[in-house]
mmCIF file with all atom_site columns, C-alpha atoms in Angstrom:
data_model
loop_
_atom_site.group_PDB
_atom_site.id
_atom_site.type_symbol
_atom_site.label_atom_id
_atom_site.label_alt_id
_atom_site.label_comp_id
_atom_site.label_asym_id
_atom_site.label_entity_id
_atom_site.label_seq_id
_atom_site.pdbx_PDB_ins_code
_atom_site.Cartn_x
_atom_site.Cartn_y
_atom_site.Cartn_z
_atom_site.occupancy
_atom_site.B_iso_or_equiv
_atom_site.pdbx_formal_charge
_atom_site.auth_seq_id
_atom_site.auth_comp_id
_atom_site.auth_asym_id
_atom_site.auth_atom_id
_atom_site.pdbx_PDB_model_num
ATOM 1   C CA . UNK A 1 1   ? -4.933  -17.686 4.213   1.00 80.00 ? 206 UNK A CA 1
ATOM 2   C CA . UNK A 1 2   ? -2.631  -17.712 1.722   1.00 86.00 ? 207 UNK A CA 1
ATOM 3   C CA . UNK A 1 3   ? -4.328  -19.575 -1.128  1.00 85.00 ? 208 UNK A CA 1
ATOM 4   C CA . UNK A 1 4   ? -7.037  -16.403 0.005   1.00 88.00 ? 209 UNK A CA 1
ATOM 5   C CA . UNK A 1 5   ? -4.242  -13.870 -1.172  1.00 88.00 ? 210 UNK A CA 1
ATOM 6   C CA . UNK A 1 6   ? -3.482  -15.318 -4.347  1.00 90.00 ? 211 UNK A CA 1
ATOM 7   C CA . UNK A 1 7   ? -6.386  -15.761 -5.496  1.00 86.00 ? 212 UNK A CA 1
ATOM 8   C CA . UNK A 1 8   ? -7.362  -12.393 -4.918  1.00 88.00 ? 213 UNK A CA 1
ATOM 9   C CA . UNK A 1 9   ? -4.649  -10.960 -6.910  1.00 88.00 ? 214 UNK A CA 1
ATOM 10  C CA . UNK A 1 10  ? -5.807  -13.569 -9.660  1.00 90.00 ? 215 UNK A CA 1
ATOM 11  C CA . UNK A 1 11  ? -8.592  -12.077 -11.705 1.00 89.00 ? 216 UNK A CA 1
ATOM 12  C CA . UNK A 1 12  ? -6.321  -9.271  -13.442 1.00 88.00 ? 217 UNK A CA 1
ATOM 13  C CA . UNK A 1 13  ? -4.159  -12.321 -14.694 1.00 88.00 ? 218 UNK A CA 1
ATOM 14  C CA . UNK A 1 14  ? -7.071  -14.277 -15.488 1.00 87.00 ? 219 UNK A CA 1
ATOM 15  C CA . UNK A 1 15  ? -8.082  -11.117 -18.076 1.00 86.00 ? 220 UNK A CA 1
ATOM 16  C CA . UNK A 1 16  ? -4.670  -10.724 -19.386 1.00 85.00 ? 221 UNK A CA 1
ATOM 17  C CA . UNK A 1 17  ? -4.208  -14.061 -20.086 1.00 84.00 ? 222 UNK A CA 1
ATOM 18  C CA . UNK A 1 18  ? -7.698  -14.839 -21.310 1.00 84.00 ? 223 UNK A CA 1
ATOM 19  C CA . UNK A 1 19  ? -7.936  -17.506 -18.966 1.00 82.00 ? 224 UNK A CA 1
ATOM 20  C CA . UNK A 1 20  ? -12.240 -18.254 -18.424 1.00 78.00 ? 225 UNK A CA 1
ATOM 21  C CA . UNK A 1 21  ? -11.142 -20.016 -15.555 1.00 78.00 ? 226 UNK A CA 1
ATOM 22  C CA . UNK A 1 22  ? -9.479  -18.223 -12.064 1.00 84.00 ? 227 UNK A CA 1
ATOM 23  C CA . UNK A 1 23  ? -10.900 -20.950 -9.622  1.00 86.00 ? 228 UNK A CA 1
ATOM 24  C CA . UNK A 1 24  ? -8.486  -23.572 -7.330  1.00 89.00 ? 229 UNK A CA 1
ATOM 25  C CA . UNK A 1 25  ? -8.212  -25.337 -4.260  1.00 90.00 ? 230 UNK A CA 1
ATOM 26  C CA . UNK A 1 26  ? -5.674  -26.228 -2.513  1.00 93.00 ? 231 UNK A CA 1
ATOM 27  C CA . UNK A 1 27  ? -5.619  -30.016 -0.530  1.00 92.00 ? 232 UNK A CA 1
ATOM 28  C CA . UNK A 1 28  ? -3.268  -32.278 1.192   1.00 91.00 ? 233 UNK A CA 1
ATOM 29  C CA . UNK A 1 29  ? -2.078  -35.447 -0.889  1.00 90.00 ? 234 UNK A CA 1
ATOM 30  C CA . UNK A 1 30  ? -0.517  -38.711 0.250   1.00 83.00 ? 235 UNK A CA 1
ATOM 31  C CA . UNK A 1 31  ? 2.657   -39.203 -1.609  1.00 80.00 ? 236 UNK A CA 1
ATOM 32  C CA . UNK A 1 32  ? 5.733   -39.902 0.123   1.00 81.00 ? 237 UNK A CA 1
ATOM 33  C CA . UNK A 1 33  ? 7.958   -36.883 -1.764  1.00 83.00 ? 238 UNK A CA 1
ATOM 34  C CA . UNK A 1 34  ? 8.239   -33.688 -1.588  1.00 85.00 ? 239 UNK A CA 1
ATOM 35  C CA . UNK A 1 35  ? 5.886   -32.378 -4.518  1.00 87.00 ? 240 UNK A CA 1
ATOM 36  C CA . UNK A 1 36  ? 2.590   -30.456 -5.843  1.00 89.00 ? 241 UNK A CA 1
ATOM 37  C CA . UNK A 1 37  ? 0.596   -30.233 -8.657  1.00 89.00 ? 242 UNK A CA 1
ATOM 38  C CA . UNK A 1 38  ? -2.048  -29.306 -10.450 1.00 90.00 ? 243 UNK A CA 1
ATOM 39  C CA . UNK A 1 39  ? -5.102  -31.226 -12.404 1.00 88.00 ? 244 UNK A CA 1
ATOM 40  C CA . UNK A 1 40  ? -7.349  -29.943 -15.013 1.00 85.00 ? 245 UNK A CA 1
ATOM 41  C CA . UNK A 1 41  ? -9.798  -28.859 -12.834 1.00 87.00 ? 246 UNK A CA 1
ATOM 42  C CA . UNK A 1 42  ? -7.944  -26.319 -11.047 1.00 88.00 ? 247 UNK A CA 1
ATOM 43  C CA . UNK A 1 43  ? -7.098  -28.752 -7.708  1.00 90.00 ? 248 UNK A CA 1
ATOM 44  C CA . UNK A 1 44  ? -3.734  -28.193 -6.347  1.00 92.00 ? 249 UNK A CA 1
ATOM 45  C CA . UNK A 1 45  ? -2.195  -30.922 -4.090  1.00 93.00 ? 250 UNK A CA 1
ATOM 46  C CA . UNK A 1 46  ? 0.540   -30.585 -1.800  1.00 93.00 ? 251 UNK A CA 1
ATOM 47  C CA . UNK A 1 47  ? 2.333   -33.329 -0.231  1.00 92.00 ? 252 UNK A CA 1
ATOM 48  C CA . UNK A 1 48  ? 2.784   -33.526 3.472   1.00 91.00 ? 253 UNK A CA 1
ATOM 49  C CA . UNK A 1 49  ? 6.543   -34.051 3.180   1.00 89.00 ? 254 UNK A CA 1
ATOM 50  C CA . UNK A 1 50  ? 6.725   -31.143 0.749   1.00 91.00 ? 255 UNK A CA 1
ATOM 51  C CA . UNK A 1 51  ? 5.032   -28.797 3.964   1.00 92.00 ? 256 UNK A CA 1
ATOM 52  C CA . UNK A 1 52  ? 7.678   -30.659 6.081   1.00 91.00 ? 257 UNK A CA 1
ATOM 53  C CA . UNK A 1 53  ? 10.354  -28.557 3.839   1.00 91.00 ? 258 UNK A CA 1
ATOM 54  C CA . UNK A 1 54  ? 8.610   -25.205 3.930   1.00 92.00 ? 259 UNK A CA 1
ATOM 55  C CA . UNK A 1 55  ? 9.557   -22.446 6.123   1.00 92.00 ? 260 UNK A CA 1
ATOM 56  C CA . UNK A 1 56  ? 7.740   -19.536 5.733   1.00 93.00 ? 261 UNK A CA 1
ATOM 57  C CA . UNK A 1 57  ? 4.482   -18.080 4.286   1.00 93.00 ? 262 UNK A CA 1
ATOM 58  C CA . UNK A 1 58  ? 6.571   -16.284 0.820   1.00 94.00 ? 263 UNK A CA 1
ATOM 59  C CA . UNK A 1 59  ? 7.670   -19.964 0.507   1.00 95.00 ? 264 UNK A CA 1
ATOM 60  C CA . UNK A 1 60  ? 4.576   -21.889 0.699   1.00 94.00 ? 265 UNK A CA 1
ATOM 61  C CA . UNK A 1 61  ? 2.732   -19.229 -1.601  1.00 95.00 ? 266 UNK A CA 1
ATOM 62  C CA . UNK A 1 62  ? 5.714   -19.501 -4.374  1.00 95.00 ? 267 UNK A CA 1
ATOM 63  C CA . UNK A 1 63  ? 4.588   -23.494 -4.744  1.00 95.00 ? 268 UNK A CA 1
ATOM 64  C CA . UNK A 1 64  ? 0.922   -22.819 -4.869  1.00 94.00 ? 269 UNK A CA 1
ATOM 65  C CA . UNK A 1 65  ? 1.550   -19.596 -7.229  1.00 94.00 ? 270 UNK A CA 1
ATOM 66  C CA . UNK A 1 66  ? 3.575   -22.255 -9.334  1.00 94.00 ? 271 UNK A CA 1
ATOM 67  C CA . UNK A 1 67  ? 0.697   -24.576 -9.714  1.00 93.00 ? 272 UNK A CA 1
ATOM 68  C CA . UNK A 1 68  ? -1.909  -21.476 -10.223 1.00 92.00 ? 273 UNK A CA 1
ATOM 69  C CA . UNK A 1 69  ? 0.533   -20.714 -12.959 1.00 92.00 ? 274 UNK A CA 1
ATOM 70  C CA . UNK A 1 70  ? 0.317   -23.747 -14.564 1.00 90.00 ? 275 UNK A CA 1
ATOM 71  C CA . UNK A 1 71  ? -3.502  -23.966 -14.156 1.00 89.00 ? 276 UNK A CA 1
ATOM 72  C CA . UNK A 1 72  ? -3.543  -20.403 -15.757 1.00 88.00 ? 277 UNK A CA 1
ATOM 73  C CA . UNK A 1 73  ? -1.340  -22.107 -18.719 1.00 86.00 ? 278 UNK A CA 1
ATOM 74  C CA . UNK A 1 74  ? -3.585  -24.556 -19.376 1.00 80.00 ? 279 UNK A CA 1
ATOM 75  C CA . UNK A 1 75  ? -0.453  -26.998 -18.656 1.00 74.00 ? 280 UNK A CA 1
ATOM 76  C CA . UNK A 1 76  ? -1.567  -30.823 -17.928 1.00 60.00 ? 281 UNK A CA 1
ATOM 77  C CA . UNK A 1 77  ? 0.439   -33.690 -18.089 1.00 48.00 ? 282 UNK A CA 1
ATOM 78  C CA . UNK A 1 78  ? -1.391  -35.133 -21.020 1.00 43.00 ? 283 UNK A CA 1
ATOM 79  C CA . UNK A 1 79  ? -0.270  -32.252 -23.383 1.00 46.00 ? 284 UNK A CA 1
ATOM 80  C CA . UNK A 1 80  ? 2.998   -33.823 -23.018 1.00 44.00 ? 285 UNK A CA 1
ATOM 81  C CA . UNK A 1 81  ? 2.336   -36.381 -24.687 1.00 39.00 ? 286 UNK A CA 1
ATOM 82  C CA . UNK A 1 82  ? 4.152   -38.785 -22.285 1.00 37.00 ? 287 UNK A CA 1
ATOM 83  C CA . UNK A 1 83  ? 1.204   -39.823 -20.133 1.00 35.00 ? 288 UNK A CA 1
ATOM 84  C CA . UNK A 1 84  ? -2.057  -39.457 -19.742 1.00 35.00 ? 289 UNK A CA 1
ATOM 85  C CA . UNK A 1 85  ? -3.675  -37.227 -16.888 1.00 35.00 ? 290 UNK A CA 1
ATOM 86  C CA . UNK A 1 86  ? -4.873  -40.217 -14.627 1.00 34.00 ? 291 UNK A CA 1
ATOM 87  C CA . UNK A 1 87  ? -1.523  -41.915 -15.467 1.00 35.00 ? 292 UNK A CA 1
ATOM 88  C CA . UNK A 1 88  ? 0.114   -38.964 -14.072 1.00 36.00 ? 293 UNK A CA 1
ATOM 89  C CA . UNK A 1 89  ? -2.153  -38.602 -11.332 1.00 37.00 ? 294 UNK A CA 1
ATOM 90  C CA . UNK A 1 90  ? -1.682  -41.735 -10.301 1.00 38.00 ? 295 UNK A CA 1
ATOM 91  C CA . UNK A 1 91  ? 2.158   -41.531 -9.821  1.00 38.00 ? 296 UNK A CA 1
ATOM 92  C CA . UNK A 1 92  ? 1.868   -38.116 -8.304  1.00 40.00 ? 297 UNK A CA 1
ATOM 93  C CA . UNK A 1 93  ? -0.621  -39.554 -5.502  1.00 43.00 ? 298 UNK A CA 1
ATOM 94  C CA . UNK A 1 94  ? 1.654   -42.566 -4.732  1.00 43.00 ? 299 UNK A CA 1
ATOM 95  C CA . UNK A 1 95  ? 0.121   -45.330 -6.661  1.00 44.00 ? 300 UNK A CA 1
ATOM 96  C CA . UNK A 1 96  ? 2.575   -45.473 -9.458  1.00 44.00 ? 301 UNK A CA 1
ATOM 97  C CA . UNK A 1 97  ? 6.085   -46.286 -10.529 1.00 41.00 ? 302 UNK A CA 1
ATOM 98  C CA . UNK A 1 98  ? 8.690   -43.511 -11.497 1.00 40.00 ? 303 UNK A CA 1
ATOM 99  C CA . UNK A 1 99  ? 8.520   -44.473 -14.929 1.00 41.00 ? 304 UNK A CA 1
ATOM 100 C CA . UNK A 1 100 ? 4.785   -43.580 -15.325 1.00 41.00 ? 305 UNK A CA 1
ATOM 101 C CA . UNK A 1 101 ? 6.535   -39.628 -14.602 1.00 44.00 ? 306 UNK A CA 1
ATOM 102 C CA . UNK A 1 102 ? 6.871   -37.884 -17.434 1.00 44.00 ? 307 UNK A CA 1
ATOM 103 C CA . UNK A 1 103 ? 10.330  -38.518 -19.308 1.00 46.00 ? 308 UNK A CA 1
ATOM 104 C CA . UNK A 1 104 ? 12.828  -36.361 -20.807 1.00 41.00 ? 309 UNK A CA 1
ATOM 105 C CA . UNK A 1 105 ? 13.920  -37.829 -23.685 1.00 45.00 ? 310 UNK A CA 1
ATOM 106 C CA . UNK A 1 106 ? 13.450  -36.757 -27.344 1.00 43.00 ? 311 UNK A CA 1
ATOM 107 C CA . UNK A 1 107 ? 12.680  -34.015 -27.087 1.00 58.00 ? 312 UNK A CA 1
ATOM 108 C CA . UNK A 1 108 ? 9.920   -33.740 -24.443 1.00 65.00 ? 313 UNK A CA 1
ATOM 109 C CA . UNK A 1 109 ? 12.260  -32.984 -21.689 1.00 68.00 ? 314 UNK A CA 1
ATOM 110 C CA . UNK A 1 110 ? 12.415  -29.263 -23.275 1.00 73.00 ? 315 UNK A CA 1
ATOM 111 C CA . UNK A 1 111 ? 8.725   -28.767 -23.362 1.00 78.00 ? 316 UNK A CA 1
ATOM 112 C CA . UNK A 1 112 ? 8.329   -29.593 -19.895 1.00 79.00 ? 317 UNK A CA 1
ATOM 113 C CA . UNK A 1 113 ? 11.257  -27.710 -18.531 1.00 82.00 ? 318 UNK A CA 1
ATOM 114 C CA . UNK A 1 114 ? 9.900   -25.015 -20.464 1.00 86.00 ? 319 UNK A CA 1
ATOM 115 C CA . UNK A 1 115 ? 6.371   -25.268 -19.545 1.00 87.00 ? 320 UNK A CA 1
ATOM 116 C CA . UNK A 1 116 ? 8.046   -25.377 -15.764 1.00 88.00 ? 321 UNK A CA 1
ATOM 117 C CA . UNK A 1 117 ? 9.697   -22.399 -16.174 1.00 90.00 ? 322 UNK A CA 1
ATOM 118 C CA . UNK A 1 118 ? 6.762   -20.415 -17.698 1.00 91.00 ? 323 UNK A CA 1
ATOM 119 C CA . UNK A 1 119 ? 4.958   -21.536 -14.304 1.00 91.00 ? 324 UNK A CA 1
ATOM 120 C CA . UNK A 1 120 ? 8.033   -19.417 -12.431 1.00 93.00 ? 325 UNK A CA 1
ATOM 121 C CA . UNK A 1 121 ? 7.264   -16.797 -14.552 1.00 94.00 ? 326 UNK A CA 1
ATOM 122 C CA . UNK A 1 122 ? 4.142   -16.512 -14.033 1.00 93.00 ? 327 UNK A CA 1
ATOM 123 C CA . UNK A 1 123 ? 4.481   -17.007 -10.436 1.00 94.00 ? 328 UNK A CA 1
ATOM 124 C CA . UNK A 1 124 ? 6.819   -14.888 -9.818  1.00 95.00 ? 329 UNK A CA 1
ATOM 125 C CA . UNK A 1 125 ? 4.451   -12.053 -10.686 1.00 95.00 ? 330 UNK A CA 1
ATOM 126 C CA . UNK A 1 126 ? 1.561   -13.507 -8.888  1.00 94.00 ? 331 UNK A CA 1
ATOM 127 C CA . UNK A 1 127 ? 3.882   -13.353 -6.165  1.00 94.00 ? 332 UNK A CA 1
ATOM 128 C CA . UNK A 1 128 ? 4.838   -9.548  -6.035  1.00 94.00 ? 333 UNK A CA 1
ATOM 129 C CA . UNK A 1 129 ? 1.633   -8.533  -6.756  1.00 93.00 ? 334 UNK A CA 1
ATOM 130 C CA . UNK A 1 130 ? -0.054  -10.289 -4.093  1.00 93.00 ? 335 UNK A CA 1
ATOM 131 C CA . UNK A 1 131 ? 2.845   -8.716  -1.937  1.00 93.00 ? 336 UNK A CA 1
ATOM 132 C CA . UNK A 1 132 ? 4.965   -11.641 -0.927  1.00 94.00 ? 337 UNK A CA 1
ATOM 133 C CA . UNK A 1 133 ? 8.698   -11.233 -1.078  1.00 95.00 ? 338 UNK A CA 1
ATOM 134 C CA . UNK A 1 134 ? 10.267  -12.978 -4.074  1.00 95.00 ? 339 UNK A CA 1
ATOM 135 C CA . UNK A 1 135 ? 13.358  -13.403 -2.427  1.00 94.00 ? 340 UNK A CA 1
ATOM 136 C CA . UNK A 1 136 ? 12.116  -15.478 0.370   1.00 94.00 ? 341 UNK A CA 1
ATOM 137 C CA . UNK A 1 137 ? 10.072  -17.126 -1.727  1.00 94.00 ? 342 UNK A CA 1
ATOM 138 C CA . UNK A 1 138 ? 13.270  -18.605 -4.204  1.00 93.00 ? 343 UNK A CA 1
ATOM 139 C CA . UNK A 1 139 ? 14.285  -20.625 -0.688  1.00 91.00 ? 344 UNK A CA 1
ATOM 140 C CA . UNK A 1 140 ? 11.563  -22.808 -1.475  1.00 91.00 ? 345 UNK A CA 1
ATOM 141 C CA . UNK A 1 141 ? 13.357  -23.732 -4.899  1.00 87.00 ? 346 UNK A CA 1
ATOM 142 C CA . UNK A 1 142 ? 16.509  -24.551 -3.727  1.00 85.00 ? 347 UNK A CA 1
ATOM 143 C CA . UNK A 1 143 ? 15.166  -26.781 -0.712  1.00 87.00 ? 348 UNK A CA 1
ATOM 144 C CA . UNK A 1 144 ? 13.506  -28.758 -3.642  1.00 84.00 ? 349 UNK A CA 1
ATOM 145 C CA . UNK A 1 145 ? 16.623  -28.885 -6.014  1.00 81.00 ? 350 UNK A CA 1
ATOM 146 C CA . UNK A 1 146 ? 18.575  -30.111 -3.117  1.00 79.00 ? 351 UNK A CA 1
ATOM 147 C CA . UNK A 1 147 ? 15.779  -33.140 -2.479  1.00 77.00 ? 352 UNK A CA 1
ATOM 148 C CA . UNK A 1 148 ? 15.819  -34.147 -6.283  1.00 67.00 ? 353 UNK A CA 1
ATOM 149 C CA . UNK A 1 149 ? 19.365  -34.330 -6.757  1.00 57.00 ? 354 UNK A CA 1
ATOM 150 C CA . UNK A 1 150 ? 19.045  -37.701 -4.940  1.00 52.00 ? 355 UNK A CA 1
ATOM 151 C CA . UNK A 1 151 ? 15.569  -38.633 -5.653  1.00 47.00 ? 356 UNK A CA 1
ATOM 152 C CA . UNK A 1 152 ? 15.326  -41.486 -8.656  1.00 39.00 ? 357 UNK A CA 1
ATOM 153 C CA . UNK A 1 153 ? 12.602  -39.368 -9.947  1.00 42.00 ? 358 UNK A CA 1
ATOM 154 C CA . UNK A 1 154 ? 15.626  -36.526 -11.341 1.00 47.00 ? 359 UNK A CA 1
ATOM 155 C CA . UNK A 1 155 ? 16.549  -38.490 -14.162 1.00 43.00 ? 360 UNK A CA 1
ATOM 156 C CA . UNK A 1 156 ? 12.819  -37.922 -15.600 1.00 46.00 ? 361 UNK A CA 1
ATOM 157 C CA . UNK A 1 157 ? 11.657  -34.836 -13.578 1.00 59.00 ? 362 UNK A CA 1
ATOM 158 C CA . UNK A 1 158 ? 10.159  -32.179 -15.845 1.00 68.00 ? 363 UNK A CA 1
ATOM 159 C CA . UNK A 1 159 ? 11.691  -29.511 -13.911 1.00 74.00 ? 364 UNK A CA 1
ATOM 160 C CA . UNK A 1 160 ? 14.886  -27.797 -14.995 1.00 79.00 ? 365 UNK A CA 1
ATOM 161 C CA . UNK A 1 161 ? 17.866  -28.577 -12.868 1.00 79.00 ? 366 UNK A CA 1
ATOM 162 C CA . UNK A 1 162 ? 18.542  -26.958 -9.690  1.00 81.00 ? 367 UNK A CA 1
ATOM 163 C CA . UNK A 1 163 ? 21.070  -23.947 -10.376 1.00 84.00 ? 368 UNK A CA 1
ATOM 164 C CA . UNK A 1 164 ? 19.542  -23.313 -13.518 1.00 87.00 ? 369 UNK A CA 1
ATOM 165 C CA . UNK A 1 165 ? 16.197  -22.828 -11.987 1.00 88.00 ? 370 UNK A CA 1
ATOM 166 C CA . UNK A 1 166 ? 17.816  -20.688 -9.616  1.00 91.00 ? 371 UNK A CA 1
ATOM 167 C CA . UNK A 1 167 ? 19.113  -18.395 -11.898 1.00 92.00 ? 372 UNK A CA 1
ATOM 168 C CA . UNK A 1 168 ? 16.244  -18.114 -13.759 1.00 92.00 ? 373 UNK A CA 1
ATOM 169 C CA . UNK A 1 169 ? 13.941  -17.171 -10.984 1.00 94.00 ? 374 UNK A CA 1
ATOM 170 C CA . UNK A 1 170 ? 16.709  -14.662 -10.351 1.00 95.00 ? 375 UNK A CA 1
ATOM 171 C CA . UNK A 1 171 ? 16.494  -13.195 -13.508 1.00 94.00 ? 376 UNK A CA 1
ATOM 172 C CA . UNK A 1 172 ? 12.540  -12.865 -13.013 1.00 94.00 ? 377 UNK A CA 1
ATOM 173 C CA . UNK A 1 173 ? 12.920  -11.428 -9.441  1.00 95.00 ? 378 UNK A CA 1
ATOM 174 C CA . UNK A 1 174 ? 15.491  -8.508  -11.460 1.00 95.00 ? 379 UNK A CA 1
ATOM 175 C CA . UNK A 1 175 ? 12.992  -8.073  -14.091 1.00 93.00 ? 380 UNK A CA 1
ATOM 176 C CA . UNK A 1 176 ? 9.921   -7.112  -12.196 1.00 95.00 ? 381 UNK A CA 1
ATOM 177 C CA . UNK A 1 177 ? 12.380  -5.453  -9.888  1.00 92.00 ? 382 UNK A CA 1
ATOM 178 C CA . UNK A 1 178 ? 10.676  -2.339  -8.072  1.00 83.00 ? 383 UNK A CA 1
ATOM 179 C CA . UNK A 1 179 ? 7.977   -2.957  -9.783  1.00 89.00 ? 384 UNK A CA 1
ATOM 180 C CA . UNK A 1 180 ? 5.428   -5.252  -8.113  1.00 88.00 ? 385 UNK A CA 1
ATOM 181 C CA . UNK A 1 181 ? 2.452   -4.314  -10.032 1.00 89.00 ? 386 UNK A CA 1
ATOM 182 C CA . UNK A 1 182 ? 3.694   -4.604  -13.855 1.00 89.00 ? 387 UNK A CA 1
ATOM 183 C CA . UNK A 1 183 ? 2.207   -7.799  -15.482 1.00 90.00 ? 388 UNK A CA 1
ATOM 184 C CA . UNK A 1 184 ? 4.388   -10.494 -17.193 1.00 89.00 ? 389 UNK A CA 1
ATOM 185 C CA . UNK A 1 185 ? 5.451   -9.800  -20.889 1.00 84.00 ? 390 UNK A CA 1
ATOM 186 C CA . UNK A 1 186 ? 3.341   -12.448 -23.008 1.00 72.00 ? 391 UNK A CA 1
ATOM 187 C CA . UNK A 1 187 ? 6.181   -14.879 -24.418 1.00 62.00 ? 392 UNK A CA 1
ATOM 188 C CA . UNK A 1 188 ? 5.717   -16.947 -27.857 1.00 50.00 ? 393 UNK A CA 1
#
């Protein structure tokens, strides 16, 4: 149901971005951390202990709005330049070490926390217009920060720290503000 609602609030995104392609599924992945992500192809994968974490339906739809985002982006983990895509894969559906994640040193650790904060962006308007409320939705990003901060995977995670990402999705929910039907501003 709610992959339904997203992705009908998708194709005016799709034609502002330019994006030829709107289509994703969502499926279940074995991994034994809380996570989701995206592949080329527009498959999103959730892990069963990230589902364990989520409370509500604003929650659940932030993480899959995230991944649309990044889908909508064109963001893979190859364009990273860390890993490859079935290197990546690999790790994110159990069968690899942490050190196959992508890392943040020189230099790539800004392009991914930026490329993850684009995907909040992004989602945060997919969000609102597909009517879920934002501010629900952000308890779904500090449940996460609060399971990295411990995980081995922090020191390489792609994402930006927890109180910064917090502040930032703030900062988005003020910005589209009482207006749920505005579309992102295009960023260089």
């Amino acid at each position: 149901e709610v992959a339904d609602t997203l992705r009908s609030v998708l194709p005016p995104f799709c034609t502002y971005l330019k994006s030829p392609d709107c289509a994703f599924t969502v499926q279940l992945a074995s991994n034994p951390t809380a996570n989701a992500f995206v592949d080329e192809n527009g498959h999103i994968y959730l892990t069963l202990d990230l589902l364990a974490h989520i409370d509500n339906t604003d929650e659940i739809a932030a993480v899959i709005a995230h991944e649309i985002a990044h889908h909508l982006n064109d963001d893979d983990v190859a364009k990273s330049g860390a890993i490859t895509i079935r290197q990546g894969l690999k790790y994110q559906l159990g069968g690899g070490s942490p050190s196959a994640a992508p890392s943040r040193h020189a230099g790539g650790a800004q392009i991914l926390i930026k490329r993850e904060t684009s995907a909040d962006y992004l989602a945060a308007y997919i969000l609102a217009h597909a009517g879920y409320d934002l501010r629900k939705a952000e308890t779904v990003w500090i449940k996460l920060g609060l399971l990295s901060t411990g995980d081995i995977r922090s020191k390489t995670a792609a994402h930006p720290l927890p109180a910064e990402r917090l502040a930032v999705w703030r900062n988005i929910v003020a910005e589209i503000g009482d207006n749920p039907t505005a579309m992102p501003a295009l960023k260089n």
